[in-house]
Amino acid sequence: MDETSLFYQLQPNQTLSNRSVYGQKVSKKRLSVGLCSNFSGQDKIKPIVISNSAKPHCFGKFYNPNFYVDYYSNAKAWMTYSIFTEWVNKS
C-alpha cells in the first residue's frame, strides 16, 4: 500500500529563471491517492481517491468516479481508519 497527496492547485515556487515567487497564498486543495498490490504485482486492488467533496461538480451528474477508482470523501481528504477498512474489505 502506498498513499500520496496530490496538491492539484499548488502554484510553483520558482520561475523559469530560478527566481523565487512571492506574494501568493499557498493552496491546500488536495486529493489523497492510494495504490495497492502484492509483491509480484499479480493481485492489484482498484486505486483509491479521497477528496473533500462528495460529488464534485466538475464531473457532471452522469459521471460515476467509482467506475475507475474507489472514490471517498471527507473534510480534509485524508485516509482514515474507517475509509481504509471499508476499501480493503470491499476489494
mmCIF file of N, CA and C in Angstrom:
data_model
loop_
_atom_site.group_PDB
_atom_site.id
_atom_site.type_symbol
_atom_site.label_atom_id
_atom_site.label_comp_id
_atom_site.label_asym_id
_atom_site.label_seq_id
_atom_site.Cartn_x
_atom_site.Cartn_y
_atom_site.Cartn_z
ATOM 1 N N MET A 1 0.853 -1.178 0.000
ATOM 2 C CA MET A 1 0.000 0.000 0.000
ATOM 3 C C MET A 1 0.886 1.223 0.000
ATOM 4 N N ASP A 2 0.621 2.129 -0.905
ATOM 5 C CA ASP A 2 1.330 3.402 -0.954
ATOM 6 C C ASP A 2 0.294 4.501 -1.098
ATOM 7 N N GLU A 3 0.428 5.524 -0.274
ATOM 8 C CA GLU A 3 -0.507 6.643 -0.289
ATOM 9 C C GLU A 3 0.277 7.931 -0.483
ATOM 10 N N THR A 4 -0.258 8.805 -1.307
ATOM 11 C CA THR A 4 0.381 10.095 -1.535
ATOM 12 C C THR A 4 -0.687 11.169 -1.688
ATOM 13 N N SER A 5 -0.287 12.401 -1.460
ATOM 14 C CA SER A 5 -1.194 13.535 -1.617
ATOM 15 C C SER A 5 -0.864 14.262 -2.903
ATOM 16 N N LEU A 6 -1.893 14.668 -3.608
ATOM 17 C CA LEU A 6 -1.743 15.414 -4.848
ATOM 18 C C LEU A 6 -2.349 16.792 -4.632
ATOM 19 N N PHE A 7 -1.500 17.811 -4.524
ATOM 20 C CA PHE A 7 -1.957 19.192 -4.372
ATOM 21 C C PHE A 7 -2.143 19.754 -5.777
ATOM 22 N N TYR A 8 -3.354 19.666 -6.290
ATOM 23 C CA TYR A 8 -3.602 19.941 -7.699
ATOM 24 C C TYR A 8 -3.712 21.414 -8.043
ATOM 25 N N GLN A 9 -3.791 22.327 -7.071
ATOM 26 C CA GLN A 9 -3.824 23.760 -7.365
ATOM 27 C C GLN A 9 -2.626 24.487 -6.759
ATOM 28 N N LEU A 10 -1.588 23.779 -6.436
ATOM 29 C CA LEU A 10 -0.408 24.381 -5.832
ATOM 30 C C LEU A 10 0.398 25.126 -6.893
ATOM 31 N N GLN A 11 0.700 26.375 -6.616
ATOM 32 C CA GLN A 11 1.479 27.198 -7.536
ATOM 33 C C GLN A 11 2.960 26.830 -7.431
ATOM 34 N N PRO A 12 3.716 26.964 -8.503
ATOM 35 C CA PRO A 12 5.152 26.694 -8.422
ATOM 36 C C PRO A 12 5.837 27.718 -7.524
ATOM 37 N N ASN A 13 6.925 27.295 -6.885
ATOM 38 C CA ASN A 13 7.638 28.215 -6.003
ATOM 39 C C ASN A 13 8.847 28.855 -6.681
ATOM 40 N N GLN A 14 9.103 28.519 -7.938
ATOM 41 C CA GLN A 14 10.180 29.143 -8.702
ATOM 42 C C GLN A 14 9.697 29.402 -10.123
ATOM 43 N N THR A 15 10.312 30.382 -10.769
ATOM 44 C CA THR A 15 10.013 30.664 -12.167
ATOM 45 C C THR A 15 11.054 29.985 -13.043
ATOM 46 N N LEU A 16 10.967 30.173 -14.343
ATOM 47 C CA LEU A 16 11.942 29.561 -15.249
ATOM 48 C C LEU A 16 13.345 30.115 -15.043
ATOM 49 N N SER A 17 13.455 31.330 -14.528
ATOM 50 C CA SER A 17 14.776 31.917 -14.311
ATOM 51 C C SER A 17 15.310 31.614 -12.913
ATOM 52 N N ASN A 18 14.708 30.630 -12.226
ATOM 53 C CA ASN A 18 15.116 30.197 -10.884
ATOM 54 C C ASN A 18 14.984 31.281 -9.829
ATOM 55 N N ARG A 19 14.135 32.281 -10.074
ATOM 56 C CA ARG A 19 13.840 33.274 -9.044
ATOM 57 C C ARG A 19 12.678 32.768 -8.207
ATOM 58 N N SER A 20 12.685 33.070 -6.937
ATOM 59 C CA SER A 20 11.580 32.679 -6.067
ATOM 60 C C SER A 20 10.349 33.512 -6.374
ATOM 61 N N VAL A 21 9.186 32.939 -6.146
ATOM 62 C CA VAL A 21 7.920 33.614 -6.380
ATOM 63 C C VAL A 21 7.364 34.041 -5.025
ATOM 64 N N TYR A 22 6.999 35.310 -4.910
ATOM 65 C CA TYR A 22 6.484 35.835 -3.651
ATOM 66 C C TYR A 22 5.062 36.341 -3.837
ATOM 67 N N GLY A 23 4.350 36.483 -2.734
ATOM 68 C CA GLY A 23 3.049 37.132 -2.745
ATOM 69 C C GLY A 23 1.877 36.260 -3.126
ATOM 70 N N GLN A 24 2.038 34.954 -3.148
ATOM 71 C CA GLN A 24 0.925 34.074 -3.476
ATOM 72 C C GLN A 24 0.578 33.225 -2.265
ATOM 73 N N LYS A 25 -0.707 33.084 -2.023
ATOM 74 C CA LYS A 25 -1.161 32.241 -0.936
ATOM 75 C C LYS A 25 -1.085 30.780 -1.381
ATOM 76 N N VAL A 26 -0.604 29.924 -0.509
ATOM 77 C CA VAL A 26 -0.438 28.517 -0.835
ATOM 78 C C VAL A 26 -1.796 27.819 -0.777
ATOM 79 N N SER A 27 -2.151 27.141 -1.849
ATOM 80 C CA SER A 27 -3.413 26.411 -1.909
ATOM 81 C C SER A 27 -3.269 25.083 -1.173
ATOM 82 N N LYS A 28 -4.281 24.726 -0.403
ATOM 83 C CA LYS A 28 -4.258 23.470 0.341
ATOM 84 C C LYS A 28 -5.231 22.443 -0.232
ATOM 85 N N LYS A 29 -5.768 22.703 -1.431
ATOM 86 C CA LYS A 29 -6.687 21.751 -2.052
ATOM 87 C C LYS A 29 -5.901 20.526 -2.485
ATOM 88 N N ARG A 30 -6.411 19.366 -2.113
ATOM 89 C CA ARG A 30 -5.654 18.149 -2.346
ATOM 90 C C ARG A 30 -6.554 16.963 -2.602
ATOM 91 N N LEU A 31 -5.952 15.941 -3.161
ATOM 92 C CA LEU A 31 -6.534 14.616 -3.297
ATOM 93 C C LEU A 31 -5.557 13.644 -2.659
ATOM 94 N N SER A 32 -6.060 12.657 -1.966
ATOM 95 C CA SER A 32 -5.209 11.574 -1.483
ATOM 96 C C SER A 32 -5.425 10.389 -2.406
ATOM 97 N N VAL A 33 -4.336 9.816 -2.863
ATOM 98 C CA VAL A 33 -4.390 8.702 -3.804
ATOM 99 C C VAL A 33 -3.660 7.525 -3.184
ATOM 100 N N GLY A 34 -4.280 6.345 -3.216
ATOM 101 C CA GLY A 34 -3.660 5.145 -2.678
ATOM 102 C C GLY A 34 -3.650 4.032 -3.704
ATOM 103 N N LEU A 35 -2.527 3.342 -3.785
ATOM 104 C CA LEU A 35 -2.361 2.215 -4.701
ATOM 105 C C LEU A 35 -1.907 1.008 -3.898
ATOM 106 N N CYS A 36 -2.359 -0.177 -4.292
ATOM 107 C CA CYS A 36 -2.020 -1.373 -3.525
ATOM 108 C C CYS A 36 -1.923 -2.578 -4.455
ATOM 109 N N SER A 37 -0.893 -3.384 -4.245
ATOM 110 C CA SER A 37 -0.751 -4.657 -4.959
ATOM 111 C C SER A 37 0.116 -5.575 -4.112
ATOM 112 N N ASN A 38 0.169 -6.847 -4.497
ATOM 113 C CA ASN A 38 1.075 -7.742 -3.792
ATOM 114 C C ASN A 38 2.486 -7.574 -4.353
ATOM 115 N N PHE A 39 3.444 -8.316 -3.806
ATOM 116 C CA PHE A 39 4.850 -8.137 -4.172
ATOM 117 C C PHE A 39 5.110 -8.425 -5.647
ATOM 118 N N SER A 40 4.479 -9.440 -6.197
ATOM 119 C CA SER A 40 4.729 -9.795 -7.597
ATOM 120 C C SER A 40 3.948 -8.920 -8.574
ATOM 121 N N GLY A 41 2.947 -8.196 -8.092
ATOM 122 C CA GLY A 41 2.152 -7.349 -8.966
ATOM 123 C C GLY A 41 1.003 -8.068 -9.644
ATOM 124 N N GLN A 42 0.759 -9.324 -9.287
ATOM 125 C CA GLN A 42 -0.326 -10.089 -9.897
ATOM 126 C C GLN A 42 -1.698 -9.666 -9.384
ATOM 127 N N ASP A 43 -1.800 -9.412 -8.086
ATOM 128 C CA ASP A 43 -3.077 -9.014 -7.484
ATOM 129 C C ASP A 43 -3.049 -7.524 -7.206
ATOM 130 N N LYS A 44 -3.845 -6.785 -7.960
ATOM 131 C CA LYS A 44 -3.910 -5.336 -7.796
ATOM 132 C C LYS A 44 -5.309 -4.955 -7.350
ATOM 133 N N ILE A 45 -5.369 -4.086 -6.356
ATOM 134 C CA ILE A 45 -6.644 -3.567 -5.878
ATOM 135 C C ILE A 45 -6.924 -2.274 -6.629
ATOM 136 N N LYS A 46 -8.197 -2.003 -6.885
ATOM 137 C CA LYS A 46 -8.586 -0.769 -7.567
ATOM 138 C C LYS A 46 -8.069 0.428 -6.767
ATOM 139 N N PRO A 47 -7.458 1.419 -7.409
ATOM 140 C CA PRO A 47 -6.918 2.582 -6.682
ATOM 141 C C PRO A 47 -8.002 3.320 -5.901
ATOM 142 N N ILE A 48 -7.576 3.992 -4.845
ATOM 143 C CA ILE A 48 -8.492 4.771 -4.024
ATOM 144 C C ILE A 48 -8.154 6.249 -4.179
ATOM 145 N N VAL A 49 -9.190 7.074 -4.299
ATOM 146 C CA VAL A 49 -9.032 8.529 -4.357
ATOM 147 C C VAL A 49 -9.929 9.118 -3.278
ATOM 148 N N ILE A 50 -9.353 9.988 -2.446
ATOM 149 C CA ILE A 50 -10.101 10.633 -1.376
ATOM 150 C C ILE A 50 -10.051 12.130 -1.614
ATOM 151 N N SER A 51 -11.216 12.745 -1.648
ATOM 152 C CA SER A 51 -11.332 14.177 -1.877
ATOM 153 C C SER A 51 -12.177 14.780 -0.768
ATOM 154 N N ASN A 52 -12.293 16.097 -0.772
ATOM 155 C CA ASN A 52 -13.113 16.731 0.254
ATOM 156 C C ASN A 52 -14.543 16.985 -0.219
ATOM 157 N N SER A 53 -14.868 16.687 -1.451
ATOM 158 C CA SER A 53 -16.241 16.883 -1.931
ATOM 159 C C SER A 53 -16.858 15.530 -2.283
ATOM 160 N N ALA A 54 -18.086 15.338 -1.835
ATOM 161 C CA ALA A 54 -18.764 14.062 -2.059
ATOM 162 C C ALA A 54 -19.145 13.867 -3.528
ATOM 163 N N LYS A 55 -19.620 14.940 -4.176
ATOM 164 C CA LYS A 55 -19.989 14.889 -5.594
ATOM 165 C C LYS A 55 -19.370 16.097 -6.277
ATOM 166 N N PRO A 56 -18.175 15.975 -6.829
ATOM 167 C CA PRO A 56 -17.540 17.119 -7.485
ATOM 168 C C PRO A 56 -18.361 17.606 -8.681
ATOM 169 N N HIS A 57 -18.547 18.910 -8.771
ATOM 170 C CA HIS A 57 -19.333 19.496 -9.858
ATOM 171 C C HIS A 57 -18.653 19.346 -11.214
ATOM 172 N N CYS A 58 -17.346 19.247 -11.220
ATOM 173 C CA CYS A 58 -16.633 19.188 -12.497
ATOM 174 C C CYS A 58 -16.924 17.901 -13.259
ATOM 175 N N PHE A 59 -17.367 16.847 -12.587
ATOM 176 C CA PHE A 59 -17.637 15.584 -13.261
ATOM 177 C C PHE A 59 -19.018 15.527 -13.894
ATOM 178 N N GLY A 60 -19.912 16.401 -13.495
ATOM 179 C CA GLY A 60 -21.270 16.357 -14.018
ATOM 180 C C GLY A 60 -22.118 15.342 -13.267
ATOM 181 N N LYS A 61 -23.390 15.293 -13.593
ATOM 182 C CA LYS A 61 -24.282 14.432 -12.819
ATOM 183 C C LYS A 61 -24.323 12.990 -13.303
ATOM 184 N N PHE A 62 -23.821 12.698 -14.480
ATOM 185 C CA PHE A 62 -23.882 11.341 -15.003
ATOM 186 C C PHE A 62 -22.565 10.583 -14.864
ATOM 187 N N TYR A 63 -21.539 11.224 -14.373
ATOM 188 C CA TYR A 63 -20.228 10.587 -14.246
ATOM 189 C C TYR A 63 -20.158 9.819 -12.938
ATOM 190 N N ASN A 64 -19.693 8.600 -12.980
ATOM 191 C CA ASN A 64 -19.537 7.779 -11.789
ATOM 192 C C ASN A 64 -18.049 7.540 -11.552
ATOM 193 N N PRO A 65 -17.417 8.234 -10.580
ATOM 194 C CA PRO A 65 -15.981 8.053 -10.371
ATOM 195 C C PRO A 65 -15.637 6.667 -9.852
ATOM 196 N N ASN A 66 -16.583 5.946 -9.253
ATOM 197 C CA ASN A 66 -16.293 4.611 -8.742
ATOM 198 C C ASN A 66 -16.119 3.582 -9.852
ATOM 199 N N PHE A 67 -16.388 3.952 -11.093
ATOM 200 C CA PHE A 67 -16.145 3.053 -12.218
ATOM 201 C C PHE A 67 -14.643 2.846 -12.425
ATOM 202 N N TYR A 68 -13.854 3.883 -12.245
ATOM 203 C CA TYR A 68 -12.413 3.826 -12.479
ATOM 204 C C TYR A 68 -11.620 3.594 -11.199
ATOM 205 N N VAL A 69 -12.026 4.230 -10.119
ATOM 206 C CA VAL A 69 -11.334 4.155 -8.832
ATOM 207 C C VAL A 69 -12.387 4.041 -7.734
ATOM 208 N N ASP A 70 -11.962 3.668 -6.540
ATOM 209 C CA ASP A 70 -12.854 3.738 -5.386
ATOM 210 C C ASP A 70 -12.750 5.146 -4.832
ATOM 211 N N TYR A 71 -13.847 5.881 -4.892
ATOM 212 C CA TYR A 71 -13.863 7.299 -4.542
ATOM 213 C C TYR A 71 -14.536 7.494 -3.190
ATOM 214 N N TYR A 72 -13.846 8.191 -2.292
ATOM 215 C CA TYR A 72 -14.373 8.510 -0.965
ATOM 216 C C TYR A 72 -14.168 9.996 -0.718
ATOM 217 N N SER A 73 -14.862 10.505 0.296
ATOM 218 C CA SER A 73 -14.689 11.915 0.637
ATOM 219 C C SER A 73 -14.749 12.094 2.145
ATOM 220 N N ASN A 74 -13.965 13.043 2.630
ATOM 221 C CA ASN A 74 -14.075 13.546 3.992
ATOM 222 C C ASN A 74 -13.561 14.972 3.999
ATOM 223 N N ALA A 75 -13.692 15.664 5.115
ATOM 224 C CA ALA A 75 -13.446 17.106 5.163
ATOM 225 C C ALA A 75 -12.017 17.486 4.790
ATOM 226 N N LYS A 76 -11.029 16.702 5.187
ATOM 227 C CA LYS A 76 -9.634 17.063 4.929
ATOM 228 C C LYS A 76 -8.973 16.218 3.850
ATOM 229 N N ALA A 77 -9.716 15.344 3.217
ATOM 230 C CA ALA A 77 -9.201 14.460 2.160
ATOM 231 C C ALA A 77 -8.066 13.585 2.672
ATOM 232 N N TRP A 78 -8.216 13.087 3.890
ATOM 233 C CA TRP A 78 -7.225 12.200 4.496
ATOM 234 C C TRP A 78 -7.742 10.772 4.519
ATOM 235 N N MET A 79 -6.803 9.832 4.540
ATOM 236 C CA MET A 79 -7.145 8.426 4.709
ATOM 237 C C MET A 79 -7.423 8.192 6.192
ATOM 238 N N THR A 80 -8.632 7.790 6.502
ATOM 239 C CA THR A 80 -8.994 7.494 7.884
ATOM 240 C C THR A 80 -9.111 5.983 8.056
ATOM 241 N N TYR A 81 -9.199 5.566 9.301
ATOM 242 C CA TYR A 81 -9.314 4.143 9.600
ATOM 243 C C TYR A 81 -10.565 3.547 8.961
ATOM 244 N N SER A 82 -11.679 4.255 9.061
ATOM 245 C CA SER A 82 -12.933 3.724 8.515
ATOM 246 C C SER A 82 -12.890 3.624 6.989
ATOM 247 N N ILE A 83 -12.312 4.614 6.325
ATOM 248 C CA ILE A 83 -12.191 4.565 4.860
ATOM 249 C C ILE A 83 -11.263 3.430 4.446
ATOM 250 N N PHE A 84 -10.140 3.281 5.141
ATOM 251 C CA PHE A 84 -9.178 2.237 4.794
ATOM 252 C C PHE A 84 -9.783 0.848 4.963
ATOM 253 N N THR A 85 -10.441 0.590 6.092
ATOM 254 C CA THR A 85 -11.017 -0.736 6.308
ATOM 255 C C THR A 85 -12.148 -1.026 5.324
ATOM 256 N N GLU A 86 -12.953 -0.031 4.998
ATOM 257 C CA GLU A 86 -14.021 -0.234 4.015
ATOM 258 C C GLU A 86 -13.444 -0.538 2.639
ATOM 259 N N TRP A 87 -12.370 0.162 2.261
ATOM 260 C CA TRP A 87 -11.734 -0.052 0.960
ATOM 261 C C TRP A 87 -11.112 -1.446 0.866
ATOM 262 N N VAL A 88 -10.416 -1.877 1.923
ATOM 263 C CA VAL A 88 -9.773 -3.193 1.902
ATOM 264 C C VAL A 88 -10.820 -4.306 1.912
ATOM 265 N N ASN A 89 -11.857 -4.163 2.717
ATOM 266 C CA ASN A 89 -12.900 -5.195 2.767
ATOM 267 C C ASN A 89 -13.709 -5.261 1.476
ATOM 268 N N LYS A 90 -13.826 -4.148 0.772
ATOM 269 C CA LYS A 90 -14.562 -4.096 -0.490
ATOM 270 C C LYS A 90 -13.807 -4.819 -1.606
ATOM 271 N N SER A 91 -12.491 -4.787 -1.546
ATOM 272 C CA SER A 91 -11.655 -5.332 -2.627
ATOM 273 C C SER A 91 -11.373 -6.778 -2.489
#
